[in-house]
Coordinates of C-alpha atoms in Angstrom, one line a residue:
X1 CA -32.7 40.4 -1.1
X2 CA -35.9 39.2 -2.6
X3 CA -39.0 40.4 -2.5
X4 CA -42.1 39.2 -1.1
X5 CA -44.2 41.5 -3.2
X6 CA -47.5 39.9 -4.6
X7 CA -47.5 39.5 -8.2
X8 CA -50.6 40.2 -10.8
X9 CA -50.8 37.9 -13.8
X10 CA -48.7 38.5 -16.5
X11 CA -51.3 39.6 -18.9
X12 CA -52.6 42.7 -17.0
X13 CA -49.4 43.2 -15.9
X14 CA -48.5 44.1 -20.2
X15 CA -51.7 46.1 -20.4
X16 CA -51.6 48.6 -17.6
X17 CA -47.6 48.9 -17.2
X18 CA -46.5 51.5 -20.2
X19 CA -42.9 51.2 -19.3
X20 CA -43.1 46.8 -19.8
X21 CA -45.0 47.8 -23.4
X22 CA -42.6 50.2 -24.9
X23 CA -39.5 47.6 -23.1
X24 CA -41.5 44.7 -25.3
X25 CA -41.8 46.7 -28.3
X26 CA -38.2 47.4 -28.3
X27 CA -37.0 43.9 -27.8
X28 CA -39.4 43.1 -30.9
X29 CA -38.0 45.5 -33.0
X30 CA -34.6 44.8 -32.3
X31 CA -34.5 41.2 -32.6
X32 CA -36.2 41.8 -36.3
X33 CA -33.5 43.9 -37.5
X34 CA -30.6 41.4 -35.6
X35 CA -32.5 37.8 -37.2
X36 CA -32.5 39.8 -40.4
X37 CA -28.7 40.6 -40.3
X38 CA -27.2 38.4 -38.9
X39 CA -28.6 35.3 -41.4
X40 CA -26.9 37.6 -43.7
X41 CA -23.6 38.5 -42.3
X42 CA -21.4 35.8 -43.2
X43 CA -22.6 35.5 -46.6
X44 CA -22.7 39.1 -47.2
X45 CA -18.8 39.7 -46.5
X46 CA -17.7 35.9 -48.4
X47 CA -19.9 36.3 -51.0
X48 CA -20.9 40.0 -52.0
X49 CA -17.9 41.7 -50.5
X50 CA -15.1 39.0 -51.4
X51 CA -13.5 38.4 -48.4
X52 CA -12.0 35.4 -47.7
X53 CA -13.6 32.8 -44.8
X54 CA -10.4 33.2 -42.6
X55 CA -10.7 37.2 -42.4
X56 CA -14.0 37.0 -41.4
X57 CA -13.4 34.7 -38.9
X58 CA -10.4 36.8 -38.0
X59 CA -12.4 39.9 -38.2
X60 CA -15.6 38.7 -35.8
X61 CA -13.2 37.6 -33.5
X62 CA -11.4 40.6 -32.6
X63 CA -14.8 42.6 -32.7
X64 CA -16.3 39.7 -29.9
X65 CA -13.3 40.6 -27.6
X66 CA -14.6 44.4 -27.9
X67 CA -18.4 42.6 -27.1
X68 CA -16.8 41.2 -23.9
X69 CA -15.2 44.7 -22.7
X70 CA -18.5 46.9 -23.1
X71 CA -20.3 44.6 -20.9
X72 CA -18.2 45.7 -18.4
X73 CA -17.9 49.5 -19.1
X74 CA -21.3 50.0 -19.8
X75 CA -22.5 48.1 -16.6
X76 CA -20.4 50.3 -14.7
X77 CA -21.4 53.1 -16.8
X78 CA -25.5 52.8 -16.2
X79 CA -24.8 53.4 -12.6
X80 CA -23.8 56.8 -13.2
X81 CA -25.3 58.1 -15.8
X82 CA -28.9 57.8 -17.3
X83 CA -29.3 54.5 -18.6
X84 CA -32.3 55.5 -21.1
X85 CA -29.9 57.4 -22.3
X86 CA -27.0 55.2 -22.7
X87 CA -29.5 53.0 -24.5
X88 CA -30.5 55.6 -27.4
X89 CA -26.8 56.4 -28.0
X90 CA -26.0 52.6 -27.9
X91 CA -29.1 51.7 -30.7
X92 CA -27.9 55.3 -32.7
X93 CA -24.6 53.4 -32.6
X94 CA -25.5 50.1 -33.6
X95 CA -28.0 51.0 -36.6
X96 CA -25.3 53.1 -37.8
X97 CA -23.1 50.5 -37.4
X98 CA -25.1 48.1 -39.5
X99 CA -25.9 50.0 -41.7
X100 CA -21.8 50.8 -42.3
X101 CA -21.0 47.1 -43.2
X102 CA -22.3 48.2 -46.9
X103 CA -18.9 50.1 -46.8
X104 CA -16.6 47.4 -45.5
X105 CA -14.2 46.4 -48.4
X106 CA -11.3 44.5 -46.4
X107 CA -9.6 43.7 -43.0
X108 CA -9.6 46.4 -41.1
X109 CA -12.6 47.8 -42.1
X110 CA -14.5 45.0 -41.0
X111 CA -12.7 44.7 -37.3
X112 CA -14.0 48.8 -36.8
X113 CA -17.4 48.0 -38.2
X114 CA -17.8 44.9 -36.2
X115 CA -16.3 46.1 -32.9
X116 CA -18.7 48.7 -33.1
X117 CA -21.9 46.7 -33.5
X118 CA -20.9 44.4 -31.3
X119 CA -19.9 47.4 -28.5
X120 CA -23.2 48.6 -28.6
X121 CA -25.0 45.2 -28.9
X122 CA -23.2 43.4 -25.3
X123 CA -23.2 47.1 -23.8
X124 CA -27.0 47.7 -24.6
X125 CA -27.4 44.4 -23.3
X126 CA -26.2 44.9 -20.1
X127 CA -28.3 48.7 -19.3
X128 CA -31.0 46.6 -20.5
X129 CA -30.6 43.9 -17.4
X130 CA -30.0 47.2 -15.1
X131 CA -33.5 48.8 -16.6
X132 CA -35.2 45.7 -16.0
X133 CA -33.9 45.2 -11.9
X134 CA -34.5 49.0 -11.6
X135 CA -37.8 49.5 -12.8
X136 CA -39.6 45.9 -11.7
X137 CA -39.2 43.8 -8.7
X138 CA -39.3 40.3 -7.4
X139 CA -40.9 37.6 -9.6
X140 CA -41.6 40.4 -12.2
X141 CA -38.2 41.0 -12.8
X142 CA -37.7 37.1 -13.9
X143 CA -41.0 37.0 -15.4
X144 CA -40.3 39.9 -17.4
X145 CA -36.6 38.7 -18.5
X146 CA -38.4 35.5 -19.6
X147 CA -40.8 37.5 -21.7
X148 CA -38.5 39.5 -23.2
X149 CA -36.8 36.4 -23.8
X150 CA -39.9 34.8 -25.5
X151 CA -40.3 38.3 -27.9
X152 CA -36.6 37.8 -28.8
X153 CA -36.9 34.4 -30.3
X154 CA -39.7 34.9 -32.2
X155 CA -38.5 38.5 -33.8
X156 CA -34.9 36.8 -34.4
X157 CA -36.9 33.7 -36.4
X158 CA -39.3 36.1 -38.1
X159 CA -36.2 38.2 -39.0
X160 CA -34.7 35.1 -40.3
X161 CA -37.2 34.2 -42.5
X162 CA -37.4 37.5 -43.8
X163 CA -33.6 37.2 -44.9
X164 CA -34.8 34.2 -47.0
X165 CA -35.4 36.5 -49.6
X166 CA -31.9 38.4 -50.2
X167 CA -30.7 34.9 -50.0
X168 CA -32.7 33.6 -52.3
X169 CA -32.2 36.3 -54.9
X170 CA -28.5 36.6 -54.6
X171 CA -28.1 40.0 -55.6
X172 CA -26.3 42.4 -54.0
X173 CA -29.0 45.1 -53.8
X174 CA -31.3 42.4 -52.4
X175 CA -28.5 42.4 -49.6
X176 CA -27.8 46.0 -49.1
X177 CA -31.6 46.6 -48.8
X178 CA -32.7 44.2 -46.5
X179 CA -29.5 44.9 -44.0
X180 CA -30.1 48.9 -44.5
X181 CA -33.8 47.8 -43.5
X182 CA -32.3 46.1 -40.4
X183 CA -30.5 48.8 -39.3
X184 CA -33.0 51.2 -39.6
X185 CA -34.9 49.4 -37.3
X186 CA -32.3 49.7 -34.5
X187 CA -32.9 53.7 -35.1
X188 CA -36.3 53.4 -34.7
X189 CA -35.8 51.6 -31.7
X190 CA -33.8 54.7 -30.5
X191 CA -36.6 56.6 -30.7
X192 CA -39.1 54.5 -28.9
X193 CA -36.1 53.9 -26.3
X194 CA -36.2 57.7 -25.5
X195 CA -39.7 57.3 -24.6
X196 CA -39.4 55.0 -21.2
X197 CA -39.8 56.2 -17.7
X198 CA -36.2 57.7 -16.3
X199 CA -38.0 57.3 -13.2
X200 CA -38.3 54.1 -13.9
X201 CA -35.0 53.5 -15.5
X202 CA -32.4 55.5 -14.6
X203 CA -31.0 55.1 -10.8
X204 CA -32.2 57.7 -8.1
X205 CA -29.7 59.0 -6.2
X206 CA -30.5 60.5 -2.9
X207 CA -28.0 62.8 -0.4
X208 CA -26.7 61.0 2.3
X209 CA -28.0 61.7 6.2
X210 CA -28.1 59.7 9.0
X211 CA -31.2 57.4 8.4
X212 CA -29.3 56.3 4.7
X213 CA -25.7 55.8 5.9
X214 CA -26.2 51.9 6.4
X215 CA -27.8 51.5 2.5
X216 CA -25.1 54.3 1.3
X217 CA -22.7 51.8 2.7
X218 CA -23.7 49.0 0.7
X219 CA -24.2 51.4 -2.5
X220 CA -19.8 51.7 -2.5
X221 CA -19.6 47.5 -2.7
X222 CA -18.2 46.3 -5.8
X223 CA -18.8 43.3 -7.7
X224 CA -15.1 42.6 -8.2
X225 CA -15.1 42.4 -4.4
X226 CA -18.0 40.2 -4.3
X227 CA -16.8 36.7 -4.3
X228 CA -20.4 35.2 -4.0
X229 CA -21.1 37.3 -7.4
X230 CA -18.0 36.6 -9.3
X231 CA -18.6 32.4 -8.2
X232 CA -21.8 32.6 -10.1
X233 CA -20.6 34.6 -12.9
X234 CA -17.8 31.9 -13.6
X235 CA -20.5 29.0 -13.2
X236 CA -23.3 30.4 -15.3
X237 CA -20.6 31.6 -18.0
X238 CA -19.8 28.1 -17.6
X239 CA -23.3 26.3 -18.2
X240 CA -24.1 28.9 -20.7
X241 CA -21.3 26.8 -23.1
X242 CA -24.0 24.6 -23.5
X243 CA -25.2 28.1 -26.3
X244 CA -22.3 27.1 -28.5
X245 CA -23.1 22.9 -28.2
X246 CA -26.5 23.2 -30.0
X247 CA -25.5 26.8 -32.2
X248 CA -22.2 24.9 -33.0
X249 CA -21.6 21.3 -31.7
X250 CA -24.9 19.9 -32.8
X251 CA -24.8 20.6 -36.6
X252 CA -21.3 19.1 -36.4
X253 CA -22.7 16.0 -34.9
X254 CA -25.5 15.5 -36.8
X255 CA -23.2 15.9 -40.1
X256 CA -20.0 14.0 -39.0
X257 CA -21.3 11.7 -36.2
X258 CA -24.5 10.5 -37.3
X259 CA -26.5 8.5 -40.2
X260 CA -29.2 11.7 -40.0
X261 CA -29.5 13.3 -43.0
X262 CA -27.6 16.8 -42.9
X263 CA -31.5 18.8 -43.3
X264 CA -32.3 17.4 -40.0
X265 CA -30.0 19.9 -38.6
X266 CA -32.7 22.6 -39.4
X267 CA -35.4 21.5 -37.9
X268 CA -33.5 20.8 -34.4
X269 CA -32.6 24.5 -34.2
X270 CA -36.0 25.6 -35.1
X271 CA -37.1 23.1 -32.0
X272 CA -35.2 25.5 -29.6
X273 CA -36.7 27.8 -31.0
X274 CA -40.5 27.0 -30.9
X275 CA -39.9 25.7 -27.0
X276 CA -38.1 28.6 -25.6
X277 CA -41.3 30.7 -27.3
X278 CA -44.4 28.2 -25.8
X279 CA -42.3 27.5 -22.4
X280 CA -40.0 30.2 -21.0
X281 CA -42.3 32.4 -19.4
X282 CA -44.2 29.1 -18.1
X283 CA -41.0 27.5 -16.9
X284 CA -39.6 30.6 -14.6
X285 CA -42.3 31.2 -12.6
X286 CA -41.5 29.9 -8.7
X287 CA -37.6 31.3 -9.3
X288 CA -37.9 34.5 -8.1
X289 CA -36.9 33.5 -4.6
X290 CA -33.4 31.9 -3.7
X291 CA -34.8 28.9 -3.1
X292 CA -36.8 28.9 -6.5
X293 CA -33.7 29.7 -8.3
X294 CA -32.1 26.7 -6.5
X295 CA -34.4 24.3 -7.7
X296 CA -34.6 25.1 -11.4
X297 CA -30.7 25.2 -11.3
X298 CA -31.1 21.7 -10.4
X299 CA -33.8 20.9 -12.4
X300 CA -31.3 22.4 -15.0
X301 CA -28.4 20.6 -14.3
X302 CA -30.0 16.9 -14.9
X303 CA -31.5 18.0 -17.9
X304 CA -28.5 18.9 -19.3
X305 CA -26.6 15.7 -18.3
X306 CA -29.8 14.0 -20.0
X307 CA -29.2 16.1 -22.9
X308 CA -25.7 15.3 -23.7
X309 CA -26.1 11.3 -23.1
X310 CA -29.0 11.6 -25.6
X311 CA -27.0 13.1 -28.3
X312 CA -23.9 10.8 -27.4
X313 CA -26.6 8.4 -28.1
X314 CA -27.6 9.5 -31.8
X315 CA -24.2 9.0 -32.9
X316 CA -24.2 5.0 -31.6
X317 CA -27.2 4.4 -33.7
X318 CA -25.8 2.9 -37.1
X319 CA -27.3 0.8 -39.9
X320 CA -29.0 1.4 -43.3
X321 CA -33.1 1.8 -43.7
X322 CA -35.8 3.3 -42.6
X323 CA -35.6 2.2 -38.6
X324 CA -31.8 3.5 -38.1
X325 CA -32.9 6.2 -39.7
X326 CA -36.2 6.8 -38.0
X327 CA -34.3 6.1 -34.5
X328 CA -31.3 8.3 -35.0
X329 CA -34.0 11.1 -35.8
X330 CA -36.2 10.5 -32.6
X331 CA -33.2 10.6 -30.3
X332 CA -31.9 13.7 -32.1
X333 CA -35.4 15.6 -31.5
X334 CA -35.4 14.1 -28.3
X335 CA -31.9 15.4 -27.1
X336 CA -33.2 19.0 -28.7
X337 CA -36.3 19.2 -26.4
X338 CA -34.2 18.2 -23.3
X339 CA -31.7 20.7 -24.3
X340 CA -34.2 23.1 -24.7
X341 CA -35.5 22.5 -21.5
X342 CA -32.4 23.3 -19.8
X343 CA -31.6 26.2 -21.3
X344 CA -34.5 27.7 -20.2
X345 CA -34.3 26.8 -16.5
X346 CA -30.7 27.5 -16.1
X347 CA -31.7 31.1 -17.8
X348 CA -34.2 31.8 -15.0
X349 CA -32.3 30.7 -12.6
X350 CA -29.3 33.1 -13.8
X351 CA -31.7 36.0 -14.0
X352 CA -33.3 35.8 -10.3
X353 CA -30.2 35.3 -8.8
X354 CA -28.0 38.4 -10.4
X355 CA -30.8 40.7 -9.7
X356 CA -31.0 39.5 -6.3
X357 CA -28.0 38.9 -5.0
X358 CA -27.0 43.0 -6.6
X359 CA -27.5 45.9 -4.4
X360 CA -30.0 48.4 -6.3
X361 CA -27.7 51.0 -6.3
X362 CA -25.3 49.0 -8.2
X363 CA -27.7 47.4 -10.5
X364 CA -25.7 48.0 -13.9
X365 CA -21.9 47.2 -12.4
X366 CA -23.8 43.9 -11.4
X367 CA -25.5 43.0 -14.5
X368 CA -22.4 43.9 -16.2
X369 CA -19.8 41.5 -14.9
X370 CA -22.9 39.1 -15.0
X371 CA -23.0 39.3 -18.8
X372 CA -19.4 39.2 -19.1
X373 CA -19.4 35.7 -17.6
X374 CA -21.6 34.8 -20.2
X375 CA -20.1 36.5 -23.3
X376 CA -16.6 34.9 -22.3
X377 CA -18.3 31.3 -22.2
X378 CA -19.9 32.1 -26.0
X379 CA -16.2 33.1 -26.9
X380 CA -14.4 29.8 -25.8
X381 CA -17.4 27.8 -26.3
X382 CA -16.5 26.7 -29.9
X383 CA -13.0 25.9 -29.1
X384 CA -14.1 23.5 -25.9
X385 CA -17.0 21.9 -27.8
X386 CA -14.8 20.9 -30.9
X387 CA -11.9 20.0 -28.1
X388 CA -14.5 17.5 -26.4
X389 CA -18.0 16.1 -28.1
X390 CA -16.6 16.7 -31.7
X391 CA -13.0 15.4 -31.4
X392 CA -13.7 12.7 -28.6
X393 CA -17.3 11.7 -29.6
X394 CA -18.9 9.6 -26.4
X395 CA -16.2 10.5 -24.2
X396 CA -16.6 14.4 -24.9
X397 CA -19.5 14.3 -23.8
X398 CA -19.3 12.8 -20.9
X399 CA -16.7 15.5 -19.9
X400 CA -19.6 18.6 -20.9
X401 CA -21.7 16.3 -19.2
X402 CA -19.5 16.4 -16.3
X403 CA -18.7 20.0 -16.7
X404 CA -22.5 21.2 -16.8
X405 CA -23.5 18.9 -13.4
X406 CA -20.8 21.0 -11.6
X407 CA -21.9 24.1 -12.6
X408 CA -25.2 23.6 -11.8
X409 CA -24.1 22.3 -8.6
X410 CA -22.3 25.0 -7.7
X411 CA -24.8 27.5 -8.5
X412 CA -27.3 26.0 -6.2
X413 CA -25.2 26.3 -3.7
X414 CA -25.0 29.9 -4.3
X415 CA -29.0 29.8 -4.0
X416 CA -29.1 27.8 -1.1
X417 CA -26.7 29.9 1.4
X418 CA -28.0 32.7 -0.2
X419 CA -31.5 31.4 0.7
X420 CA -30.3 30.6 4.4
X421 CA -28.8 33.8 5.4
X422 CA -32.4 35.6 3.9
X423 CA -34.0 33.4 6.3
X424 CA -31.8 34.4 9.2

């Protein structure tokens, strides 16, 4: 159900709730340490360690499979145990973790190292959706998501430039400091994690009597057994492929499909950046109803079709000089900013709707199949973006194109039924 419950400006909301703070400073922290280390991953194991490009592929792939499972367990596992503290054992684990890749040297190594930063990093994501739908409500919840959101991409960027200097240097202590420094922060984050609320955060459970047997009865529902849950699982795991078109399709457009120099690819990702920072928060307020969510779903939808005609586009633009050049550039910045756009109106669509359409009592089950939809759509994502807009140019896109409008159409239709039986 959602909630009706007035809402107080953001602002004051920050200053007088202790539990949103120390969630805030958490998300800052983390996202440091992860833009830090994750510039430096790749490199780190080709170029300090020695390992060849193929086991490191090989290596991060079998750890994201491990990524996808946790989101599950650990949803489920939220719901029974305390989730605050799930999440210190989780950011124990991944600092540790983090810190450990100084000590991979080969194959298997890597796989155990990786599987375990990325177990703790999708689990602690999902107990951190179940913390938020526990200890907000309504609007706040999505207002808060898109926040947290907001804090993420500017730690990650600040943590990326901050791995400009290892990189720069070369060296491997230059490495092995700064990703030690990133993992330390993920154990200092553990300690600030112990400090929230667990009656905020952690689920209440309450014995059974007469007056509770109808909510006790809805408490049992899984979301395996929730077909309305599971549709928008599959359909936002879905649109979220449109991650892995600008992470991974769009610097393989710009370099193979277009007369834009190869720099410009840069400066489109920092665009996605810098507009999911000034507009997120801005952009999900009005979805914390149904029919809220509805709309930016199909705001989201049209902007995404927009997006992909406009980077089809860039790669029609041909010619020598400075006006190919110049148009190929403003239709690439263009497509980013649209792209952009959609991302963040799909994401607060996604948010309001998995927190409302979970029971309370199985908040973290809920958000846990949620994020699994998404963390399978990052996993085929680079195989159906190559298979399409890479390998078919124009055409390709027209089938994301296609793919993304009937997502989004889909999920509004979740909204909107979901919407209508509220009202009845």
């Amino acid at each position: 159900m959602t909630s009706t419950i007035p809402t107080v400006p953001l602002r004051i909301l920050v200053q007088t709730d202790r539990t949103l703070r120390r969630l805030l400073t958490v998300t800052l922290v983390d996202t440091l340490g992860r833009g830090a280390f994750f510039t430096l991953t790749t490199l780190y194991l080709t170029l300090i360690v020695g390992l060849e490009p193929v086991t490191v592929g090989i290596g991060l792939t079998i750890a994201g499979a491990v990524g996808v499972a946790s989101s599950l367990v650990f949803g489920h596992l939220s719901d029974r145990f305390s989730a605050r503290r799930m999440l210190v054992i989780l950011h124990v684990v991944q600092g540790a973790a983090l810190i450990g890749y100084l000590f991979v040297r080969d194959l298997p190594t890597l796989v155990i190292v990786a599987s375990l930063v990325l177990l703790a990093q999708q689990g602690g994501g999902s107990v951190r959706s179940a913390v938020v739908g526990r200890a907000f409500r309504g609007e706040d919840r999505v207002r808060i998501r898109a926040t947290m959101r907001t804090v993420t991409n500017v730690g990650i960027g600040v943590g990326t430039a901050v791995a400009a200097i290892p990189l720069a240097l070369g060296t491997p202590f230059a490495f092995h400091l700064t990703m030690s420094i990133a993992g330390s922060l993920f154990l200092l984050s553990a300690v600030l994690v112990a400090g929230l609320d667990p009656q905020r955060v952690d689920l209440r459970r309450q014995a059974p009597d007469a007056d509770t047997a109808a909510p006790a009865s809805v408490a049992v529902r899984s979301p395996y057994r929730d077909p309305r849950f599971l549709w928008l699982t599959a359909l936002m795991g879905v649109f979220g492929i449109q991650f892995g078109v600008f992470e991974i399709g769009v610097p393989l457009w710009v370099v193979a499909h277009t007369i834009a120099a190869d720099v410009v690819v840069s400066p489109l990702l920092l665009v996605n950046t810098v507009v999911v920072v000034l507009l997120q928060v801005r952009m999900s307020r009005g979805t914390g109803t149904f029919a809220g969510a509805g709309r930016a779903m199909t705001r989201a939808g049209w902007l995404m079709v927009g997006a992909c005609l406009l980077w089809a586009a860039a790669g029609w633009i041909g010619g020598e000089g400075l006006g190919p050049a110049t148009a190929v550039v403003v239709v690439l910045f263009a497509a980013a900013v649209v792209h952009s756009l959609a991302e963040i109106s799909s994401s607060a669509a996604g948010w309001s709707l998995s927190f409302d359409l979970a029971p309370q009592e199985r908040m973290g089950s809920y958000q846990g199949v949620y994020g699994t939809g998404y963390a399978v759509g990052a996993m085929i994502a680079p195989a159906v973006v190559t298979l399409t807009a890479i390998d078919l140019g124009t055409a390709g896109w027209a089938i994301l194109a296609a793919v993304f409008a009937v997502a989004a159409a889909g999920v509004v239709l979740i909204a909107r039924r979901a919407d209508a039986a509220e009202v009845r």
